[in-house]
Amino acid sequence: MHTILEAAERVLSGDPTATMEQIAEAAGVARTTVHRRFATREALIDALTRWATRQFAAAVDGAVSDTAPPLVVLYRVTADVLRVKIGWGHAMNRAAVAADPEIARVHAEVLAKCDRLFHRARAAGLLRPDADLEWARRCYYALIHEVTQGGTADADVDALTTLIVDTLLRGFGADPGRPPAGL
């Protein structure tokens, strides 16, 4: 089944209207094999979306730690999430708008973990004391999204991670030479 899902991701990334037959061909299996596992194209796409969401959750769970320094966790979670979003881009973009309760639960859990990480980052002095953490998180998510749009299949994940974290910290990070907000 994993082979079919990987093929579906590749094919649908290039052509979102691809048929089950095209996906079967890319997976190197008979069309009937795909139809046996997935009754409809929509069922295949739903399974692909759930699979990618589980990979996303596993990436976050594997990177987030309450004992590692927040900067280390920020780099690690960013790199791991980028790998999933680049490798499963079509499915992850679909997951962002899916109405599936399992997907909504995963995204809510990830959001809570990100919020905790940003609070830890502020407490450690990485983010300004007056930084709006919800806005910082939304900007962080937007940076990840933008980096993963188009032409990222052979991207240097470490360089992209550094770009995202550097942009985030320069925008919201603590800067001793900067006057407090409102002055």
C-alpha atoms as a PDB file:
ATOM      1  CA  MET A   1       0.000   0.000   0.000  1.00  0.00           C
ATOM      2  CA  HIS A   2       2.881   2.368   0.795  1.00  0.00           C
ATOM      3  CA  THR A   3       4.160   2.005  -2.788  1.00  0.00           C
ATOM      4  CA  ILE A   4       0.765   3.043  -4.125  1.00  0.00           C
ATOM      5  CA  LEU A   5       0.612   6.042  -1.783  1.00  0.00           C
ATOM      6  CA  GLU A   6       4.126   7.166  -2.762  1.00  0.00           C
ATOM      7  CA  ALA A   7       3.213   6.849  -6.438  1.00  0.00           C
ATOM      8  CA  ALA A   8      -0.038   8.727  -5.850  1.00  0.00           C
ATOM      9  CA  GLU A   9       1.887  11.582  -4.213  1.00  0.00           C
ATOM     10  CA  ARG A  10       4.330  11.805  -7.126  1.00  0.00           C
ATOM     11  CA  VAL A  11       1.657  11.597  -9.812  1.00  0.00           C
ATOM     12  CA  LEU A  12      -0.861  13.909  -8.139  1.00  0.00           C
ATOM     13  CA  SER A  13       1.847  16.488  -7.399  1.00  0.00           C
ATOM     14  CA  GLY A  14       2.437  16.756 -11.125  1.00  0.00           C
ATOM     15  CA  ASP A  15      -1.209  16.371 -12.179  1.00  0.00           C
ATOM     16  CA  PRO A  16      -3.916  16.731  -9.523  1.00  0.00           C
ATOM     17  CA  THR A  17      -6.444  15.303 -12.003  1.00  0.00           C
ATOM     18  CA  ALA A  18      -4.484  12.078 -12.564  1.00  0.00           C
ATOM     19  CA  THR A  19      -6.497   8.889 -12.834  1.00  0.00           C
ATOM     20  CA  MET A  20      -6.276   5.715 -10.786  1.00  0.00           C
ATOM     21  CA  GLU A  21      -4.798   4.085 -13.886  1.00  0.00           C
ATOM     22  CA  GLN A  22      -1.969   6.623 -14.029  1.00  0.00           C
ATOM     23  CA  ILE A  23      -1.275   6.100 -10.335  1.00  0.00           C
ATOM     24  CA  ALA A  24      -1.263   2.313 -10.786  1.00  0.00           C
ATOM     25  CA  GLU A  25       1.181   2.621 -13.673  1.00  0.00           C
ATOM     26  CA  ALA A  26       3.503   4.836 -11.617  1.00  0.00           C
ATOM     27  CA  ALA A  27       3.316   2.355  -8.725  1.00  0.00           C
ATOM     28  CA  GLY A  28       4.147  -0.521 -11.044  1.00  0.00           C
ATOM     29  CA  VAL A  29       0.976  -2.401 -10.176  1.00  0.00           C
ATOM     30  CA  ALA A  30      -2.159  -3.352 -12.048  1.00  0.00           C
ATOM     31  CA  ARG A  31      -5.092  -0.968 -12.006  1.00  0.00           C
ATOM     32  CA  THR A  32      -7.138  -3.712 -10.338  1.00  0.00           C
ATOM     33  CA  THR A  33      -4.647  -3.800  -7.453  1.00  0.00           C
ATOM     34  CA  VAL A  34      -5.219  -0.111  -6.777  1.00  0.00           C
ATOM     35  CA  HIS A  35      -8.992  -0.553  -7.076  1.00  0.00           C
ATOM     36  CA  ARG A  36      -8.895  -3.515  -4.683  1.00  0.00           C
ATOM     37  CA  ARG A  37      -7.216  -1.392  -2.014  1.00  0.00           C
ATOM     38  CA  PHE A  38      -9.110   1.829  -2.723  1.00  0.00           C
ATOM     39  CA  ALA A  39     -12.708   1.650  -3.947  1.00  0.00           C
ATOM     40  CA  THR A  40     -12.563   5.140  -5.454  1.00  0.00           C
ATOM     41  CA  ARG A  41     -10.068   7.813  -6.400  1.00  0.00           C
ATOM     42  CA  GLU A  42     -11.375   9.888  -3.488  1.00  0.00           C
ATOM     43  CA  ALA A  43     -10.725   6.990  -1.087  1.00  0.00           C
ATOM     44  CA  LEU A  44      -7.137   6.812  -2.363  1.00  0.00           C
ATOM     45  CA  ILE A  45      -6.655  10.560  -1.930  1.00  0.00           C
ATOM     46  CA  ASP A  46      -8.182  10.443   1.562  1.00  0.00           C
ATOM     47  CA  ALA A  47      -5.824   7.603   2.523  1.00  0.00           C
ATOM     48  CA  LEU A  48      -2.892   9.569   1.093  1.00  0.00           C
ATOM     49  CA  THR A  49      -3.884  12.635   3.107  1.00  0.00           C
ATOM     50  CA  ARG A  50      -4.233  10.649   6.338  1.00  0.00           C
ATOM     51  CA  TRP A  51      -0.885   8.915   5.693  1.00  0.00           C
ATOM     52  CA  ALA A  52       0.896  12.238   5.164  1.00  0.00           C
ATOM     53  CA  THR A  53      -0.761  13.673   8.269  1.00  0.00           C
ATOM     54  CA  ARG A  54       0.532  10.755  10.343  1.00  0.00           C
ATOM     55  CA  GLN A  55       4.037  11.366   8.935  1.00  0.00           C
ATOM     56  CA  PHE A  56       3.687  15.044   9.874  1.00  0.00           C
ATOM     57  CA  ALA A  57       2.615  14.146  13.431  1.00  0.00           C
ATOM     58  CA  ALA A  58       5.482  11.668  13.773  1.00  0.00           C
ATOM     59  CA  ALA A  59       7.966  14.316  12.583  1.00  0.00           C
ATOM     60  CA  VAL A  60       6.757  16.788  15.193  1.00  0.00           C
ATOM     61  CA  ASP A  61       6.587  14.170  17.959  1.00  0.00           C
ATOM     62  CA  GLY A  62      10.101  12.982  17.162  1.00  0.00           C
ATOM     63  CA  ALA A  63      11.563  16.481  17.247  1.00  0.00           C
ATOM     64  CA  VAL A  64       9.753  18.179  20.113  1.00  0.00           C
ATOM     65  CA  SER A  65      11.384  17.801  23.513  1.00  0.00           C
ATOM     66  CA  ASP A  66      10.779  19.583  26.783  1.00  0.00           C
ATOM     67  CA  THR A  67      14.368  18.923  27.873  1.00  0.00           C
ATOM     68  CA  ALA A  68      16.374  20.003  24.810  1.00  0.00           C
ATOM     69  CA  PRO A  69      17.116  23.721  24.417  1.00  0.00           C
ATOM     70  CA  PRO A  70      14.323  25.518  22.513  1.00  0.00           C
ATOM     71  CA  LEU A  71      16.671  26.598  19.709  1.00  0.00           C
ATOM     72  CA  VAL A  72      17.713  22.984  19.104  1.00  0.00           C
ATOM     73  CA  VAL A  73      14.076  21.871  19.102  1.00  0.00           C
ATOM     74  CA  LEU A  74      13.112  24.700  16.739  1.00  0.00           C
ATOM     75  CA  TYR A  75      15.765  23.662  14.218  1.00  0.00           C
ATOM     76  CA  ARG A  76      14.966  19.972  14.573  1.00  0.00           C
ATOM     77  CA  VAL A  77      11.194  20.316  14.245  1.00  0.00           C
ATOM     78  CA  THR A  78      11.544  22.718  11.316  1.00  0.00           C
ATOM     79  CA  ALA A  79      13.846  20.350   9.412  1.00  0.00           C
ATOM     80  CA  ASP A  80      11.689  17.303  10.117  1.00  0.00           C
ATOM     81  CA  VAL A  81       8.463  19.065   9.122  1.00  0.00           C
ATOM     82  CA  LEU A  82      10.100  20.383   5.948  1.00  0.00           C
ATOM     83  CA  ARG A  83      11.089  16.851   4.957  1.00  0.00           C
ATOM     84  CA  VAL A  84       7.483  15.700   5.297  1.00  0.00           C
ATOM     85  CA  LYS A  85       5.989  18.743   3.587  1.00  0.00           C
ATOM     86  CA  ILE A  86       8.451  18.490   0.695  1.00  0.00           C
ATOM     87  CA  GLY A  87       8.067  14.731   0.319  1.00  0.00           C
ATOM     88  CA  TRP A  88       4.284  14.721   0.723  1.00  0.00           C
ATOM     89  CA  GLY A  89       3.456  18.228  -0.546  1.00  0.00           C
ATOM     90  CA  HIS A  90       0.301  17.402  -2.458  1.00  0.00           C
ATOM     91  CA  ALA A  91      -1.206  15.483   0.451  1.00  0.00           C
ATOM     92  CA  MET A  92      -0.074  18.031   3.044  1.00  0.00           C
ATOM     93  CA  ASN A  93      -1.645  20.897   1.108  1.00  0.00           C
ATOM     94  CA  ARG A  94      -4.864  18.897   0.958  1.00  0.00           C
ATOM     95  CA  ALA A  95      -4.622  18.095   4.688  1.00  0.00           C
ATOM     96  CA  ALA A  96      -4.584  21.798   5.497  1.00  0.00           C
ATOM     97  CA  VAL A  97      -8.175  22.117   4.251  1.00  0.00           C
ATOM     98  CA  ALA A  98      -9.495  18.615   5.005  1.00  0.00           C
ATOM     99  CA  ALA A  99     -12.575  18.214   7.193  1.00  0.00           C
ATOM    100  CA  ASP A 100     -11.447  14.824   8.541  1.00  0.00           C
ATOM    101  CA  PRO A 101     -11.630  14.763  12.386  1.00  0.00           C
ATOM    102  CA  GLU A 102      -8.385  12.751  12.668  1.00  0.00           C
ATOM    103  CA  ILE A 103      -6.532  15.353  10.608  1.00  0.00           C
ATOM    104  CA  ALA A 104      -8.065  18.202  12.621  1.00  0.00           C
ATOM    105  CA  ARG A 105      -6.996  16.496  15.872  1.00  0.00           C
ATOM    106  CA  VAL A 106      -3.408  16.061  14.641  1.00  0.00           C
ATOM    107  CA  HIS A 107      -3.185  19.695  13.561  1.00  0.00           C
ATOM    108  CA  ALA A 108      -4.599  20.868  16.914  1.00  0.00           C
ATOM    109  CA  GLU A 109      -2.008  18.783  18.779  1.00  0.00           C
ATOM    110  CA  VAL A 110       0.806  20.140  16.595  1.00  0.00           C
ATOM    111  CA  LEU A 111      -0.418  23.698  17.156  1.00  0.00           C
ATOM    112  CA  ALA A 112      -0.393  23.148  20.941  1.00  0.00           C
ATOM    113  CA  LYS A 113       3.166  21.762  20.786  1.00  0.00           C
ATOM    114  CA  CYS A 114       4.290  24.705  18.673  1.00  0.00           C
ATOM    115  CA  ASP A 115       2.729  27.143  21.131  1.00  0.00           C
ATOM    116  CA  ARG A 116       4.553  25.447  24.042  1.00  0.00           C
ATOM    117  CA  LEU A 117       7.814  25.601  22.092  1.00  0.00           C
ATOM    118  CA  PHE A 118       7.352  29.309  21.386  1.00  0.00           C
ATOM    119  CA  HIS A 119       6.625  29.989  25.082  1.00  0.00           C
ATOM    120  CA  ARG A 120       9.812  28.105  25.992  1.00  0.00           C
ATOM    121  CA  ALA A 121      11.720  30.075  23.336  1.00  0.00           C
ATOM    122  CA  ARG A 122      10.497  33.345  24.808  1.00  0.00           C
ATOM    123  CA  ALA A 123      11.359  32.215  28.363  1.00  0.00           C
ATOM    124  CA  ALA A 124      14.864  31.284  27.147  1.00  0.00           C
ATOM    125  CA  GLY A 125      15.330  34.747  25.623  1.00  0.00           C
ATOM    126  CA  LEU A 126      15.166  33.648  21.975  1.00  0.00           C
ATOM    127  CA  LEU A 127      11.989  35.635  21.348  1.00  0.00           C
ATOM    128  CA  ARG A 128      11.320  39.159  22.569  1.00  0.00           C
ATOM    129  CA  PRO A 129       9.325  39.404  25.800  1.00  0.00           C
ATOM    130  CA  ASP A 130       6.691  41.484  23.970  1.00  0.00           C
ATOM    131  CA  ALA A 131       6.452  39.173  20.939  1.00  0.00           C
ATOM    132  CA  ASP A 132       2.899  38.166  20.042  1.00  0.00           C
ATOM    133  CA  LEU A 133       3.417  34.401  20.083  1.00  0.00           C
ATOM    134  CA  GLU A 134       0.283  33.602  18.102  1.00  0.00           C
ATOM    135  CA  TRP A 135       1.412  35.970  15.348  1.00  0.00           C
ATOM    136  CA  ALA A 136       4.954  34.541  15.517  1.00  0.00           C
ATOM    137  CA  ARG A 137       3.560  31.005  15.120  1.00  0.00           C
ATOM    138  CA  ARG A 138       1.378  32.052  12.193  1.00  0.00           C
ATOM    139  CA  CYS A 139       4.385  33.683  10.516  1.00  0.00           C
ATOM    140  CA  TYR A 140       6.480  30.565  11.204  1.00  0.00           C
ATOM    141  CA  TYR A 141       3.813  28.383   9.585  1.00  0.00           C
ATOM    142  CA  ALA A 142       3.666  30.771   6.616  1.00  0.00           C
ATOM    143  CA  LEU A 143       7.455  30.630   6.210  1.00  0.00           C
ATOM    144  CA  ILE A 144       7.362  26.832   6.150  1.00  0.00           C
ATOM    145  CA  HIS A 145       4.500  26.874   3.664  1.00  0.00           C
ATOM    146  CA  GLU A 146       6.217  29.338   1.328  1.00  0.00           C
ATOM    147  CA  VAL A 147       9.518  27.464   1.381  1.00  0.00           C
ATOM    148  CA  THR A 148       7.768  24.248   0.332  1.00  0.00           C
ATOM    149  CA  GLN A 149       5.948  25.718  -2.654  1.00  0.00           C
ATOM    150  CA  GLY A 150       7.355  24.592  -5.986  1.00  0.00           C
ATOM    151  CA  GLY A 151      10.767  23.335  -6.981  1.00  0.00           C
ATOM    152  CA  THR A 152      11.706  21.860  -3.617  1.00  0.00           C
ATOM    153  CA  ALA A 153      12.141  18.167  -4.520  1.00  0.00           C
ATOM    154  CA  ASP A 154      15.947  18.407  -4.384  1.00  0.00           C
ATOM    155  CA  ALA A 155      16.068  21.259  -1.872  1.00  0.00           C
ATOM    156  CA  ASP A 156      18.721  21.492   0.825  1.00  0.00           C
ATOM    157  CA  VAL A 157      16.523  21.015   3.899  1.00  0.00           C
ATOM    158  CA  ASP A 158      19.252  22.217   6.262  1.00  0.00           C
ATOM    159  CA  ALA A 159      19.687  25.473   4.326  1.00  0.00           C
ATOM    160  CA  LEU A 160      15.914  25.992   4.186  1.00  0.00           C
ATOM    161  CA  THR A 161      15.650  25.291   7.919  1.00  0.00           C
ATOM    162  CA  THR A 162      18.330  27.878   8.654  1.00  0.00           C
ATOM    163  CA  LEU A 163      16.546  30.386   6.410  1.00  0.00           C
ATOM    164  CA  ILE A 164      13.229  29.871   8.219  1.00  0.00           C
ATOM    165  CA  VAL A 165      14.646  29.946  11.756  1.00  0.00           C
ATOM    166  CA  ASP A 166      16.866  32.946  10.976  1.00  0.00           C
ATOM    167  CA  THR A 167      13.920  34.849   9.478  1.00  0.00           C
ATOM    168  CA  LEU A 168      11.722  33.989  12.459  1.00  0.00           C
ATOM    169  CA  LEU A 169      14.304  34.993  15.054  1.00  0.00           C
ATOM    170  CA  ARG A 170      15.268  38.206  13.274  1.00  0.00           C
ATOM    171  CA  GLY A 171      11.603  39.181  13.126  1.00  0.00           C
ATOM    172  CA  PHE A 172      10.587  38.144  16.635  1.00  0.00           C
ATOM    173  CA  GLY A 173      13.878  37.419  18.360  1.00  0.00           C
ATOM    174  CA  ALA A 174      15.343  39.210  21.312  1.00  0.00           C
ATOM    175  CA  ASP A 175      17.721  41.969  20.235  1.00  0.00           C
ATOM    176  CA  PRO A 176      19.538  43.812  23.039  1.00  0.00           C
ATOM    177  CA  GLY A 177      20.206  46.823  20.781  1.00  0.00           C
ATOM    178  CA  ARG A 178      16.566  47.269  19.799  1.00  0.00           C
ATOM    179  CA  PRO A 179      14.435  49.784  21.698  1.00  0.00           C
ATOM    180  CA  PRO A 180      11.347  48.347  23.424  1.00  0.00           C
ATOM    181  CA  ALA A 181       8.110  48.380  21.433  1.00  0.00           C
ATOM    182  CA  GLY A 182       6.238  51.672  21.566  1.00  0.00           C
ATOM    183  CA  LEU A 183       9.286  53.935  21.873  1.00  0.00           C
END
